[in-house]
Amino acid sequence: MPARRSVLRVGITELRRRPGTQRPVVVQTPIPGLAITSAQVPDDADLAIDLILESVEGTAITARGTVGVPWVAECRRCLDVVSGTMVVEVREVYEVHPRDGETYPIDVDEIDLEPVVRDAVLLNLPISPLCRPDCEGPVPDDLPVILPGELPASEGDDGPPKDPRWAVLDGLTFDPP
Ligand SMILES: [Zn+2]
């Protein structure tokens, strides 16, 4: 159980009193601790929560809508930082007697939207992100390193290297006969 009180607890007394009624919940808030091995949501980044709560027959509340989530990760090939924003769909049910793993609990006259948002985000964070679709990863360390003084002699633009013994000829001029 988290020690801090969730900012996403919503009173539902009115909703339950009148089945069929709806209540929008639009909140911008950070939710710390949203992370999987490959990616995370920055602890201080706002999630854009935009849900509609609806009372169903007085015994259940549905929560439907979207959550906009900023995330950061490491490219799985080159390990550069990758970041993005995703929009996660939410469609969940709260019940007085929740079914384990299927629905969320109604806590007397409140529901807590944080577990729903948390589960939806964790399920959708990128598992193997790439910085770009054709990232080929880091330059391998074992490529040969060519220092300027070691440039292969035959690669110049001046044709084959001259025999140094002929250099003296360059200084000669020939008078026409
Ligand atoms: Zn990359």
PDB file of N, CA, C and O in Angstrom, residues 19 38-40 45 54 58 60 70 75 80 82 84 86 93-94 99-100 112 119 125 129 145 152 159 164 167:
ATOM      1  N   PRO A  19     -27.819   5.670 -11.191  1.00  0.00           N
ATOM      2  CA  PRO A  19     -27.228   4.831 -12.238  1.00  0.00           C
ATOM      3  C   PRO A  19     -27.428   5.451 -13.617  1.00  0.00           C
ATOM      4  O   PRO A  19     -28.468   6.048 -13.890  1.00  0.00           O
ATOM      5  N   SER A  38      12.958  -1.482 -19.773  1.00  0.00           N
ATOM      6  CA  SER A  38      13.411  -0.811 -20.987  1.00  0.00           C
ATOM      7  C   SER A  38      12.991   0.649 -21.089  1.00  0.00           C
ATOM      8  O   SER A  38      13.503   1.375 -21.928  1.00  0.00           O
ATOM      9  N   ALA A  39      12.059   1.095 -20.261  1.00  0.00           N
ATOM     10  CA  ALA A  39      11.539   2.457 -20.420  1.00  0.00           C
ATOM     11  C   ALA A  39      10.893   2.923 -19.119  1.00  0.00           C
ATOM     12  O   ALA A  39      10.559   2.114 -18.257  1.00  0.00           O
ATOM     13  N   GLN A  40      10.742   4.249 -19.006  1.00  0.00           N
ATOM     14  CA  GLN A  40      10.089   4.775 -17.815  1.00  0.00           C
ATOM     15  C   GLN A  40       9.403   6.101 -18.119  1.00  0.00           C
ATOM     16  O   GLN A  40       9.710   6.755 -19.111  1.00  0.00           O
ATOM     17  N   ALA A  45       6.945  14.099 -14.536  1.00  0.00           N
ATOM     18  CA  ALA A  45       6.216  14.455 -15.760  1.00  0.00           C
ATOM     19  C   ALA A  45       4.714  14.262 -15.560  1.00  0.00           C
ATOM     20  O   ALA A  45       4.273  13.284 -14.962  1.00  0.00           O
ATOM     21  N   GLU A  54     -18.822   6.187 -15.260  1.00  0.00           N
ATOM     22  CA  GLU A  54     -20.264   5.987 -15.433  1.00  0.00           C
ATOM     23  C   GLU A  54     -20.752   4.942 -14.444  1.00  0.00           C
ATOM     24  O   GLU A  54     -20.142   3.884 -14.279  1.00  0.00           O
ATOM     25  N   GLY A  58     -25.826   0.807 -10.113  1.00  0.00           N
ATOM     26  CA  GLY A  58     -25.555   1.056  -8.702  1.00  0.00           C
ATOM     27  C   GLY A  58     -24.495   0.170  -8.080  1.00  0.00           C
ATOM     28  O   GLY A  58     -24.071   0.401  -6.949  1.00  0.00           O
ATOM     29  N   ALA A  60     -21.606  -1.025  -9.976  1.00  0.00           N
ATOM     30  CA  ALA A  60     -20.326  -0.945 -10.663  1.00  0.00           C
ATOM     31  C   ALA A  60     -20.130   0.449 -11.246  1.00  0.00           C
ATOM     32  O   ALA A  60     -21.104   1.185 -11.484  1.00  0.00           O
ATOM     33  N   PRO A  70       4.144  10.810 -21.278  1.00  0.00           N
ATOM     34  CA  PRO A  70       5.502  10.999 -21.790  1.00  0.00           C
ATOM     35  C   PRO A  70       6.418   9.909 -21.255  1.00  0.00           C
ATOM     36  O   PRO A  70       6.279   9.495 -20.106  1.00  0.00           O
ATOM     37  N   CYS A  75      17.640   3.450 -26.572  1.00  0.00           N
ATOM     38  CA  CYS A  75      17.571   2.686 -27.812  1.00  0.00           C
ATOM     39  C   CYS A  75      18.200   1.320 -27.561  1.00  0.00           C
ATOM     40  O   CYS A  75      19.284   1.217 -27.007  1.00  0.00           O
ATOM     41  N   ASP A  80      21.339   5.199 -27.163  1.00  0.00           N
ATOM     42  CA  ASP A  80      21.028   6.618 -27.078  1.00  0.00           C
ATOM     43  C   ASP A  80      19.684   6.796 -26.377  1.00  0.00           C
ATOM     44  O   ASP A  80      18.872   5.882 -26.345  1.00  0.00           O
ATOM     45  N   VAL A  82      15.996   7.781 -26.057  1.00  0.00           N
ATOM     46  CA  VAL A  82      14.830   7.904 -26.923  1.00  0.00           C
ATOM     47  C   VAL A  82      13.690   8.427 -26.053  1.00  0.00           C
ATOM     48  O   VAL A  82      13.554   8.004 -24.911  1.00  0.00           O
ATOM     49  N   GLY A  84       9.371   9.913 -26.111  1.00  0.00           N
ATOM     50  CA  GLY A  84       8.157  10.033 -26.911  1.00  0.00           C
ATOM     51  C   GLY A  84       6.959  10.243 -26.007  1.00  0.00           C
ATOM     52  O   GLY A  84       7.091  10.369 -24.789  1.00  0.00           O
ATOM     53  N   MET A  86       2.921   8.670 -25.581  1.00  0.00           N
ATOM     54  CA  MET A  86       1.942   7.697 -26.072  1.00  0.00           C
ATOM     55  C   MET A  86       0.587   8.018 -25.458  1.00  0.00           C
ATOM     56  O   MET A  86       0.495   8.658 -24.414  1.00  0.00           O
ATOM     57  N   VAL A  93     -13.475  -1.570 -15.082  1.00  0.00           N
ATOM     58  CA  VAL A  93     -14.689  -1.623 -14.268  1.00  0.00           C
ATOM     59  C   VAL A  93     -14.306  -1.675 -12.789  1.00  0.00           C
ATOM     60  O   VAL A  93     -13.400  -2.425 -12.401  1.00  0.00           O
ATOM     61  N   TYR A  94     -14.997  -0.869 -11.982  1.00  0.00           N
ATOM     62  CA  TYR A  94     -14.863  -0.924 -10.522  1.00  0.00           C
ATOM     63  C   TYR A  94     -16.106  -1.601  -9.948  1.00  0.00           C
ATOM     64  O   TYR A  94     -17.224  -1.318 -10.388  1.00  0.00           O
ATOM     65  N   ARG A  99     -13.404  -8.697  -8.904  1.00  0.00           N
ATOM     66  CA  ARG A  99     -12.850  -9.996  -9.284  1.00  0.00           C
ATOM     67  C   ARG A  99     -11.363  -9.828  -9.496  1.00  0.00           C
ATOM     68  O   ARG A  99     -10.935  -8.938 -10.242  1.00  0.00           O
ATOM     69  N   ASP A 100     -10.607 -10.675  -8.857  1.00  0.00           N
ATOM     70  CA  ASP A 100      -9.151 -10.533  -8.841  1.00  0.00           C
ATOM     71  C   ASP A 100      -8.581 -10.503 -10.253  1.00  0.00           C
ATOM     72  O   ASP A 100      -8.836 -11.402 -11.046  1.00  0.00           O
ATOM     73  N   ASP A 112     -10.222   4.689  -6.652  1.00  0.00           N
ATOM     74  CA  ASP A 112      -8.883   5.218  -6.882  1.00  0.00           C
ATOM     75  C   ASP A 112      -8.499   4.922  -8.333  1.00  0.00           C
ATOM     76  O   ASP A 112      -8.381   3.751  -8.720  1.00  0.00           O
ATOM     77  N   ASP A 119      -1.537   0.495 -14.234  1.00  0.00           N
ATOM     78  CA  ASP A 119      -1.533  -0.769 -14.976  1.00  0.00           C
ATOM     79  C   ASP A 119      -1.536  -0.527 -16.489  1.00  0.00           C
ATOM     80  O   ASP A 119      -0.816  -1.195 -17.239  1.00  0.00           O
ATOM     81  N   LEU A 125       4.234   0.696 -22.049  1.00  0.00           N
ATOM     82  CA  LEU A 125       5.548   1.308 -22.253  1.00  0.00           C
ATOM     83  C   LEU A 125       6.329   0.484 -23.287  1.00  0.00           C
ATOM     84  O   LEU A 125       6.203  -0.739 -23.333  1.00  0.00           O
ATOM     85  N   PRO A 129      12.564  -0.203 -27.506  1.00  0.00           N
ATOM     86  CA  PRO A 129      12.520   0.993 -28.344  1.00  0.00           C
ATOM     87  C   PRO A 129      13.770   1.135 -29.225  1.00  0.00           C
ATOM     88  O   PRO A 129      14.835   0.631 -28.890  1.00  0.00           O
ATOM     89  N   VAL A 145      41.614   1.757 -36.937  1.00  0.00           N
ATOM     90  CA  VAL A 145      41.753   3.204 -36.824  1.00  0.00           C
ATOM     91  C   VAL A 145      42.933   3.625 -37.706  1.00  0.00           C
ATOM     92  O   VAL A 145      44.028   3.087 -37.593  1.00  0.00           O
ATOM     93  N   PRO A 152      47.286   5.003 -46.589  1.00  0.00           N
ATOM     94  CA  PRO A 152      47.938   4.156 -47.596  1.00  0.00           C
ATOM     95  C   PRO A 152      48.476   5.011 -48.741  1.00  0.00           C
ATOM     96  O   PRO A 152      47.799   5.900 -49.243  1.00  0.00           O
ATOM     97  N   GLY A 159      47.888   9.777 -58.698  1.00  0.00           N
ATOM     98  CA  GLY A 159      48.380   8.601 -59.390  1.00  0.00           C
ATOM     99  C   GLY A 159      49.377   7.870 -58.524  1.00  0.00           C
ATOM    100  O   GLY A 159      49.501   8.161 -57.329  1.00  0.00           O
ATOM    101  N   PRO A 164      61.331   8.117 -55.598  1.00  0.00           N
ATOM    102  CA  PRO A 164      62.064   9.301 -55.140  1.00  0.00           C
ATOM    103  C   PRO A 164      63.315   9.600 -55.967  1.00  0.00           C
ATOM    104  O   PRO A 164      63.739  10.739 -56.045  1.00  0.00           O
ATOM    105  N   ALA A 167      62.844  12.299 -58.503  1.00  0.00           N
ATOM    106  CA  ALA A 167      62.458  13.640 -58.097  1.00  0.00           C
ATOM    107  C   ALA A 167      63.432  14.674 -58.674  1.00  0.00           C
ATOM    108  O   ALA A 167      63.023  15.789 -59.006  1.00  0.00           O
TER     109      ALA A 167
END
